[in-house]
Coordinates of C-alpha atoms and ligand atoms in Angstrom, one line a residue:
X1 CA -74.8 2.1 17.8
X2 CA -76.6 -0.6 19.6
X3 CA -76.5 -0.8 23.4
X4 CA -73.9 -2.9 23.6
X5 CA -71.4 -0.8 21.7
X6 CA -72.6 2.5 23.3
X7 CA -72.0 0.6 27.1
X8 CA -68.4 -0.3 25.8
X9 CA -68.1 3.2 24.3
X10 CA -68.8 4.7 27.8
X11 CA -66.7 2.1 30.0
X12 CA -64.1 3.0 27.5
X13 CA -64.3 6.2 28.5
X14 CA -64.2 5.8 32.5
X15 CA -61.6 3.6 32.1
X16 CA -58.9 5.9 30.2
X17 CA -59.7 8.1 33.1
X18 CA -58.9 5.9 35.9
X19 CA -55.9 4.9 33.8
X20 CA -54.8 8.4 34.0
X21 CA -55.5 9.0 37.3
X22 CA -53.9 6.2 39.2
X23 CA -53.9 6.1 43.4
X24 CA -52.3 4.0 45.9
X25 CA -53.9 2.0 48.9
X26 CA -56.1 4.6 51.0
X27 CA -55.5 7.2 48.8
X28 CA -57.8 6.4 46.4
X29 CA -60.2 9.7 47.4
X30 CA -59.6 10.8 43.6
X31 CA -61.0 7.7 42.2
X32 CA -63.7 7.5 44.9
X33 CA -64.8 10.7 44.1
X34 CA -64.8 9.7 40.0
X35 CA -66.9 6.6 40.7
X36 CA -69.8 8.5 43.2
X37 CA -70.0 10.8 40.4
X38 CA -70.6 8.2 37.6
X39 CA -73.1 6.3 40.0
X40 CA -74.9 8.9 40.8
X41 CA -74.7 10.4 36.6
X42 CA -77.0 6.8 36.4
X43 CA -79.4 6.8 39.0
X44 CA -77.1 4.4 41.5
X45 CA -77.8 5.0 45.4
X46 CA -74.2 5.1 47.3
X47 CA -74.0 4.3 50.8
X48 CA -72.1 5.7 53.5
X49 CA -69.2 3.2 54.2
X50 CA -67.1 4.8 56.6
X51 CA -64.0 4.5 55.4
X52 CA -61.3 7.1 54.1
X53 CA -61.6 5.7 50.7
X54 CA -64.0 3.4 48.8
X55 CA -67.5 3.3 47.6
X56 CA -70.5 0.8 48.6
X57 CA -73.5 1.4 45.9
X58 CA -76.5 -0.6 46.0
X59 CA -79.6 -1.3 43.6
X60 CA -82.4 -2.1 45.0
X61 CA -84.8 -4.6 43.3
X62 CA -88.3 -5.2 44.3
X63 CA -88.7 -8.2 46.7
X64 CA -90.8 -11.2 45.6
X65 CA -91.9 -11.9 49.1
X66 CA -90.3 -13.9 52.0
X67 CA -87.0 -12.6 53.1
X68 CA -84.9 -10.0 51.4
X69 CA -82.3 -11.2 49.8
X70 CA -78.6 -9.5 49.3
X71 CA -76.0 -10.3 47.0
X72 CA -72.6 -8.2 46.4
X73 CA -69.9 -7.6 43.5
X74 CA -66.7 -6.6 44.6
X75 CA -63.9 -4.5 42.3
X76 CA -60.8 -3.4 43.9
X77 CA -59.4 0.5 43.4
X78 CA -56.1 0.7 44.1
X79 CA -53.2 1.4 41.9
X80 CA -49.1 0.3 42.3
X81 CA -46.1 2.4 42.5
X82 CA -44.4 1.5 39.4
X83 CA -43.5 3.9 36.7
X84 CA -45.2 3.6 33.3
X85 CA -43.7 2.7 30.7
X86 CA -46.5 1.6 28.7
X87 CA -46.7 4.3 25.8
X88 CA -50.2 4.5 25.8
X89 CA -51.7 8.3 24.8
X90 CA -53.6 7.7 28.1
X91 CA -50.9 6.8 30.6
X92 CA -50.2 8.0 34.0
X93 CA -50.5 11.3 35.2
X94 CA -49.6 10.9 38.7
X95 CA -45.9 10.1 38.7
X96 CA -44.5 7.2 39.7
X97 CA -48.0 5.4 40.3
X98 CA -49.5 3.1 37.6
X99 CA -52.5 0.7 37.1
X100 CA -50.1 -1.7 36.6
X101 CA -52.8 -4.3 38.1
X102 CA -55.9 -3.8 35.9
X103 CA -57.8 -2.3 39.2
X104 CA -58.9 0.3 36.5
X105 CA -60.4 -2.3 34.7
X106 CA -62.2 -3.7 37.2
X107 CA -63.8 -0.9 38.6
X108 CA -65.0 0.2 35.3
X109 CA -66.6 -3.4 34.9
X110 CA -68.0 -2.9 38.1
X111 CA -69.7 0.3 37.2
X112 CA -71.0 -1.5 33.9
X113 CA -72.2 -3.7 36.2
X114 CA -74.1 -0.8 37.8
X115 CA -75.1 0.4 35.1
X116 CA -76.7 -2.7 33.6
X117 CA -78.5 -3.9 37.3
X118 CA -79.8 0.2 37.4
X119 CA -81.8 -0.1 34.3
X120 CA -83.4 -3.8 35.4
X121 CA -84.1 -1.9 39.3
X122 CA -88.0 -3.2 38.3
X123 CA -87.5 -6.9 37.7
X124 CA -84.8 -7.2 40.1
X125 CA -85.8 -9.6 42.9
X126 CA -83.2 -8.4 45.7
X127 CA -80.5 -5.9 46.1
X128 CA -77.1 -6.1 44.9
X129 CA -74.7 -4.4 46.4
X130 CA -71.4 -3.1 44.2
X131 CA -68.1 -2.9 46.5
X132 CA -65.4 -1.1 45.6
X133 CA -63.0 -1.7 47.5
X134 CA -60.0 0.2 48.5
X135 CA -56.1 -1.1 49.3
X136 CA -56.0 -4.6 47.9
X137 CA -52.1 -4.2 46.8
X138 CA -51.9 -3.8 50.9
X139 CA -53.7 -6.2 51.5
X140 CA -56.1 -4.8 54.2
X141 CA -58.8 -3.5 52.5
X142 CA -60.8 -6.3 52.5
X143 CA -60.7 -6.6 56.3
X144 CA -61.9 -2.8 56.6
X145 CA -64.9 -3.3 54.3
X146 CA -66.0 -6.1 56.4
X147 CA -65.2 -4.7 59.3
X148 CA -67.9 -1.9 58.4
X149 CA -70.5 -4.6 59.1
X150 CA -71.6 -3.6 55.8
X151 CA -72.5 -6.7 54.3
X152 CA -73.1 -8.5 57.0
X153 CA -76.3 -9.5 55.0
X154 CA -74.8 -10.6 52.0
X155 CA -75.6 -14.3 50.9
X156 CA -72.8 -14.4 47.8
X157 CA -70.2 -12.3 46.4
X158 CA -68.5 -12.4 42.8
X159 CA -65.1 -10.6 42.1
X160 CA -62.9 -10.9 38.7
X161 CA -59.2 -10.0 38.1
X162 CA -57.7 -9.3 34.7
X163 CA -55.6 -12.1 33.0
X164 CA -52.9 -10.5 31.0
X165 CA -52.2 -14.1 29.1
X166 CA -55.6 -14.7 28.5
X167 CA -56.7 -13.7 24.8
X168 CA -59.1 -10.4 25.6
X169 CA -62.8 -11.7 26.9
X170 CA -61.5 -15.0 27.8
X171 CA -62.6 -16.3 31.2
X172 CA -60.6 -18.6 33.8
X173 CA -62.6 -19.9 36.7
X174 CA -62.1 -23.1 38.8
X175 CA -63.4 -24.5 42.3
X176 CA -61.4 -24.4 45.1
X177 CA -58.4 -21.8 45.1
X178 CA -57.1 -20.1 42.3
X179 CA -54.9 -17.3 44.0
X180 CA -52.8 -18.3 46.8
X181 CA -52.6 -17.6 51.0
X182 CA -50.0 -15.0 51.9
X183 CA -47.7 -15.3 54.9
X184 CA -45.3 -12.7 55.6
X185 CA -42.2 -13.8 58.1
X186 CA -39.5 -11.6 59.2
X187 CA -35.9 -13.9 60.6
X188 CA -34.2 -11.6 63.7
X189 CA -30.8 -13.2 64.4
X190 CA -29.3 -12.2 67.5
X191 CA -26.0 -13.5 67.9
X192 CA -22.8 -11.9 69.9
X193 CA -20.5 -9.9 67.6
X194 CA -17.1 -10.2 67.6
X195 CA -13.1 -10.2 65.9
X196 CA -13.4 -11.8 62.5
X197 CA -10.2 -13.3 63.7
X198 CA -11.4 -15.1 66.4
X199 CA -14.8 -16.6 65.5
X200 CA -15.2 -18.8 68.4
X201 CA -14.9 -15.5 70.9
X202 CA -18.6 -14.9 69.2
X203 CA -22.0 -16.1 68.2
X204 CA -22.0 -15.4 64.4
X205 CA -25.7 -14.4 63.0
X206 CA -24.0 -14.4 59.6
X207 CA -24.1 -18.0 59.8
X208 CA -27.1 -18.7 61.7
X209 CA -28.9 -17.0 59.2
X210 CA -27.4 -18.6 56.5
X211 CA -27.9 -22.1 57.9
X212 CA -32.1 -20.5 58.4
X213 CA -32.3 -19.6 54.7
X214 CA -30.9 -23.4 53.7
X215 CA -33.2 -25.2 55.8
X216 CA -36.1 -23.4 54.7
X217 CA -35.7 -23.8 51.2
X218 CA -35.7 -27.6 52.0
X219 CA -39.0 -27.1 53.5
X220 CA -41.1 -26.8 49.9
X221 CA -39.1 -29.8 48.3
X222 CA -39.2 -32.3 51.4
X223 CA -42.3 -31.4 53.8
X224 CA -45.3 -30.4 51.2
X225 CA -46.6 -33.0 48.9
X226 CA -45.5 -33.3 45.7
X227 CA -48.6 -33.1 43.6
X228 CA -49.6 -29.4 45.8
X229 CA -47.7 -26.0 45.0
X230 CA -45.8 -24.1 47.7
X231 CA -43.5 -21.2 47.3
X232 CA -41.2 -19.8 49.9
X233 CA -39.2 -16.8 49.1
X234 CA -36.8 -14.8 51.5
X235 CA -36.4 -11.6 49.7
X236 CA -34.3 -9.2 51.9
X237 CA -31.5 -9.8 54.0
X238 CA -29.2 -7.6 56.0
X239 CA -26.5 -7.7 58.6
X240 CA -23.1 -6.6 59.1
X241 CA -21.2 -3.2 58.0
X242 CA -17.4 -4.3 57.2
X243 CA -14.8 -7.2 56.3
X244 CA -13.4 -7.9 59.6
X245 CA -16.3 -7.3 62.4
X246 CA -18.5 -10.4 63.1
X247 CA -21.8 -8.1 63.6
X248 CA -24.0 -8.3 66.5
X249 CA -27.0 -9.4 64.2
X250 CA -28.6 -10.2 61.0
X251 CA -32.2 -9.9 59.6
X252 CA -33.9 -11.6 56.9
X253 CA -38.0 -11.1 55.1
X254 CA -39.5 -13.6 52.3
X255 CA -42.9 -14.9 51.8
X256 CA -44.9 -18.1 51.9
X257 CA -47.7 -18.9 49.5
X258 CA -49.5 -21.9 49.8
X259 CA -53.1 -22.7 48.1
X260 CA -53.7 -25.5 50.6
X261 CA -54.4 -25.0 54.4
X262 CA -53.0 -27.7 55.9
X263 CA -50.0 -27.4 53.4
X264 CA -49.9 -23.7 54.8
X265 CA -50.0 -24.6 58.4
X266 CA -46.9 -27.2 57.6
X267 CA -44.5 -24.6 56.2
X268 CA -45.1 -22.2 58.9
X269 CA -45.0 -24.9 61.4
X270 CA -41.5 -26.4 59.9
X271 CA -40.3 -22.7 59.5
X272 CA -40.5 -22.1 63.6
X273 CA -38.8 -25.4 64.2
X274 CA -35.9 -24.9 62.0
X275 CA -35.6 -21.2 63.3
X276 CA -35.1 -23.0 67.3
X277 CA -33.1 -25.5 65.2
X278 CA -30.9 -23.0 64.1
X279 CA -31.0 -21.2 67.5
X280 CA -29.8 -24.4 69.1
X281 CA -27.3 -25.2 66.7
X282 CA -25.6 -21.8 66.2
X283 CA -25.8 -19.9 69.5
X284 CA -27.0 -17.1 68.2
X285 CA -31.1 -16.8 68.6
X286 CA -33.0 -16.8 66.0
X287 CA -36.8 -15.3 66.5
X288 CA -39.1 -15.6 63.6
X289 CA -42.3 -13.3 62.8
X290 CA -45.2 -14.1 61.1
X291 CA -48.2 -11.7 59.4
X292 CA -51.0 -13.7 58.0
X293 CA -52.0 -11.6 55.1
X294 CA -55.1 -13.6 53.6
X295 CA -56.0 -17.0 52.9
X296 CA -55.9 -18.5 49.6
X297 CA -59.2 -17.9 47.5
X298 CA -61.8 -20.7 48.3
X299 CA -64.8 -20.8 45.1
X300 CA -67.6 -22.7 45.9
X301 CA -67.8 -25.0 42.9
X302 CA -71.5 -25.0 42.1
X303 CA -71.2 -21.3 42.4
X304 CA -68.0 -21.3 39.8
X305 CA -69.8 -23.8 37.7
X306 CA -72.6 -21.4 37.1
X307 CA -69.5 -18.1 36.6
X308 CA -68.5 -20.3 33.8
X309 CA -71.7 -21.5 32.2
X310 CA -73.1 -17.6 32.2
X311 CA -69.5 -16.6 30.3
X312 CA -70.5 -19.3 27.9
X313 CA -73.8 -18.4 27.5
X314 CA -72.5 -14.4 26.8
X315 CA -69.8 -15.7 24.4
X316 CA -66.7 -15.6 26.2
X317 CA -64.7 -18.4 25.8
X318 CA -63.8 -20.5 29.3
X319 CA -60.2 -21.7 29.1
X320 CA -58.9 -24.5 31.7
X321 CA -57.3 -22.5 35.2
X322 CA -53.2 -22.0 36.1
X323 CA -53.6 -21.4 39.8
X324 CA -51.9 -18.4 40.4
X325 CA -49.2 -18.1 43.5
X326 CA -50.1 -14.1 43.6
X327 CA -52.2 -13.0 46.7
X328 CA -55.9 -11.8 46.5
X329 CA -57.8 -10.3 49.4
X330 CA -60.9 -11.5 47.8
X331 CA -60.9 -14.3 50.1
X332 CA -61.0 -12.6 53.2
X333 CA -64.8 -12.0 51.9
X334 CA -65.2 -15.6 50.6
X335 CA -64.4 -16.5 54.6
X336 CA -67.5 -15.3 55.4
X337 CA -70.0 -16.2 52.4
X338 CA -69.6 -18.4 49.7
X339 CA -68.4 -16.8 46.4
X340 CA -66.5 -16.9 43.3
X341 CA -63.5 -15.2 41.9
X342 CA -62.3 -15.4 38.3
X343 CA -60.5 -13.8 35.2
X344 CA -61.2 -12.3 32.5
X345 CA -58.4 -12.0 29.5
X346 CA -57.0 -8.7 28.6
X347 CA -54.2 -10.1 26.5
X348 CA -51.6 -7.8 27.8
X349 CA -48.0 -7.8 26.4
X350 CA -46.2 -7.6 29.7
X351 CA -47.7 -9.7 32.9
X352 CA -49.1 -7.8 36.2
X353 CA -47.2 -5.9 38.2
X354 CA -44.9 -4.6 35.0
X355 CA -44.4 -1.0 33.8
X356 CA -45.7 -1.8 30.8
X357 CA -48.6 -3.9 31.4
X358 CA -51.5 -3.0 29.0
X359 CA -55.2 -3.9 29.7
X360 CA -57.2 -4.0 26.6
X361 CA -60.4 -2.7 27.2
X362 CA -62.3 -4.6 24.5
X363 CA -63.8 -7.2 26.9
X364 CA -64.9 -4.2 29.4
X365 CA -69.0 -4.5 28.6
X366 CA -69.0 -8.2 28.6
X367 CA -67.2 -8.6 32.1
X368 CA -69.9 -6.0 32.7
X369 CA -72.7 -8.0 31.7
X370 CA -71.0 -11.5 33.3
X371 CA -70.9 -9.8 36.3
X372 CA -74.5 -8.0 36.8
X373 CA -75.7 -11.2 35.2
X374 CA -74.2 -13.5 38.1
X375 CA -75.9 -10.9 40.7
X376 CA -79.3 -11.5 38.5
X377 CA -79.0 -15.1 38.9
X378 CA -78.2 -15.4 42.7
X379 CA -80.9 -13.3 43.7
X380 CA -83.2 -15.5 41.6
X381 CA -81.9 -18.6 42.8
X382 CA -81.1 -18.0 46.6
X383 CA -84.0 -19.7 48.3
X384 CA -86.2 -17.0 50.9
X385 CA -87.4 -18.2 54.2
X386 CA -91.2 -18.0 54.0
X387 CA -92.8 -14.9 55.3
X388 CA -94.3 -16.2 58.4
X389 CA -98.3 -16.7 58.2
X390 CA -100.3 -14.2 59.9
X391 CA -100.8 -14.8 63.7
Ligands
NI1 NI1 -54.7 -7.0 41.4

């Protein structure tokens, strides 16, 4: 067995367990537990990072003089609450939860990763630091990690996310965004309820919120440009209890994804102004709510020129980029430094998110090596400060 084959033979292995043992955002104790135990089975130092869930590992090279430099590689943890229905022998034991998002695979990568960097410790110029990071699927746990102040001296970061349409080991990387920015908005209608009979006695919010979920979904088609991609979505909506009450309210929740800021800006813009539209027009008043979840992913295109050269030169193929109108908390890190984020094919027969998404594990040693060898090549091309000459 070469070394290769015995590193996929072992990732293999790890990732049939995480699998199995799916958690959900800031639960993940189980699989934190798991990884500190493979880190430290290879010789990996963990750090302390604070948080209820999580691991921060680090290798520490040997400096080449000057400054010392820090790079980081980022997996994410969590699993979804979705049922399996994936008929795999190593499906779900934890009922009703399921790596339905390849987090499993990434982590394992990421331990490759470890692995790999571990064994090259001598001839490392810098440190790498390996995040794995808890509650993306809530979108926060990229905030926490930072918020730790732990890699504050991080100069880039590199994540990957499985691509269940990509053939296995195939890699999709572009500059710029690839996964979108995440608004959340809640609609509160407070009109004045009333005698279906007699409408004009009342202030209906049944209408008002009607007349809000129109004149949004004229926002994407006539305020973004044409040639960008938007998506607005209202999801839930809710009011009234019977046939012949006009209620006292209504209530409404959707989503707006935009890969562009000042596209994103816009839509939340026009959605305010047609909510005081709408409270003009109707009576009734309509207050609207906004959670910024995380920017759209921003890859610095030298940086994703060199993700896609290295995945040449390790044999995966590069295929051209679909941006994707998902979220990714992957940016909220890319804010801060430069940094890349790509995919790597798993050719699954059912897309994310499904209860019978299937990662195939083949490409799991060469996302491995992509990924320790992108740390490799930062650290040796990051350019030090020069130690300061002696006084
Ligand atoms: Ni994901």
């Amino acid at each position: 067995m070469n070394a290769d084959s015995s590193l996929q033979a072992t990732l293999e292995e790890h990732f049939r367990w995480f699998h199995m043992h799916p958690e959900l955002s800031m639960e993940e104790s189980g699989t934190s537990l798991k990884i500190r135990e493979i880190l430290s089975g290879v010789g990996v130092e963990t750090l302390e990072l604070g948080l209820e869930t999580g691991v921060l590992a680090r290798v520490r090279g040997t400096e080449q003089g000057g400054e010392e430099v820090t790079v980081a590689l980022r997996a994410d943890i969590d699993a979804l609450p979705i049922k399996e229905e994936s008929g795999l022998p190593y499906a779900s034991l934890n009922d009703g939860k399921m790596h339905a998002c390849g987090h499993d695979f990434h982590m394992t990568s990421l331990l490759g990763a470890a692995m790999l960097l571990q064994k090259k410790q001598g001839s490392l110029p810098g440190t790498v630091k390996l995040v794995f990071q808890p509650a993306e699927e809530g979108v926060c746990g990229a905030q926490k990690v930072i918020d730790t102040g732990l890699l504050d001296d991080v100069r880039e970061i590199y994540g990957l996310h499985v691509a269940a349409d990509l053939n296995p080991g195939e890699v999709e990387v572009c500059a710029g965004a690839d996964h979108a920015a995440v608004d959340r908005f809640a609609v509160h209608v407070t009109g004045r309820g009333g005698h279906a009979a007699e409408p004009h006695h009342a202030a209906d919010p049944v209408v008002a919120l009607a007349q809000f979920i129109n004149a949004a979904q004229g926002i994407v088609s006539r305020n973004v440009d044409p040639f960008d991609r938007a998506v607005l979505s209202i999801t839930q909506i809710h009011s009234g209890t019977t046939w012949n009450v006009i209620p006292n309210g209504a209530f409404a929740e959707g989503t707006i994804r935009t890969l562009c800021q000042n596209t994103r800006e816009r839509m939340l813009k026009r959605l305010r102004e047609i909510g005081k539209g709408v409270s003009l027009s109707s009576g009734a008043d309509v207050q609207i709510d906004i959670e910024n979840l995380s920017p759209a992913t921003d890859n610095d295109p030298e940086l994703a020129a060199i993700v896609a050269d290295t995945a040449r030169e390790l044999g995966m193929p590069v295929v051209p980029v679909v941006p994707n109108m998902g979220g990714e908390d992957f940016s909220m890190y890319q804010q801060r430094m430069p940094g890349v984020f790509f995919s790597v094919g798993v050719g699954s027969p059912r897309p994310l998110h499904n209860s019978a998404f299937i990662a195939n594990p083949a490409p799991l040693a060469a996302a491995s090596s992509l990924m320790a060898a992108l740390a490799e090549k930062a650290l040796r091309r990051i350019p030090r400060s020069k130690p300061k000459p002696p006084v």
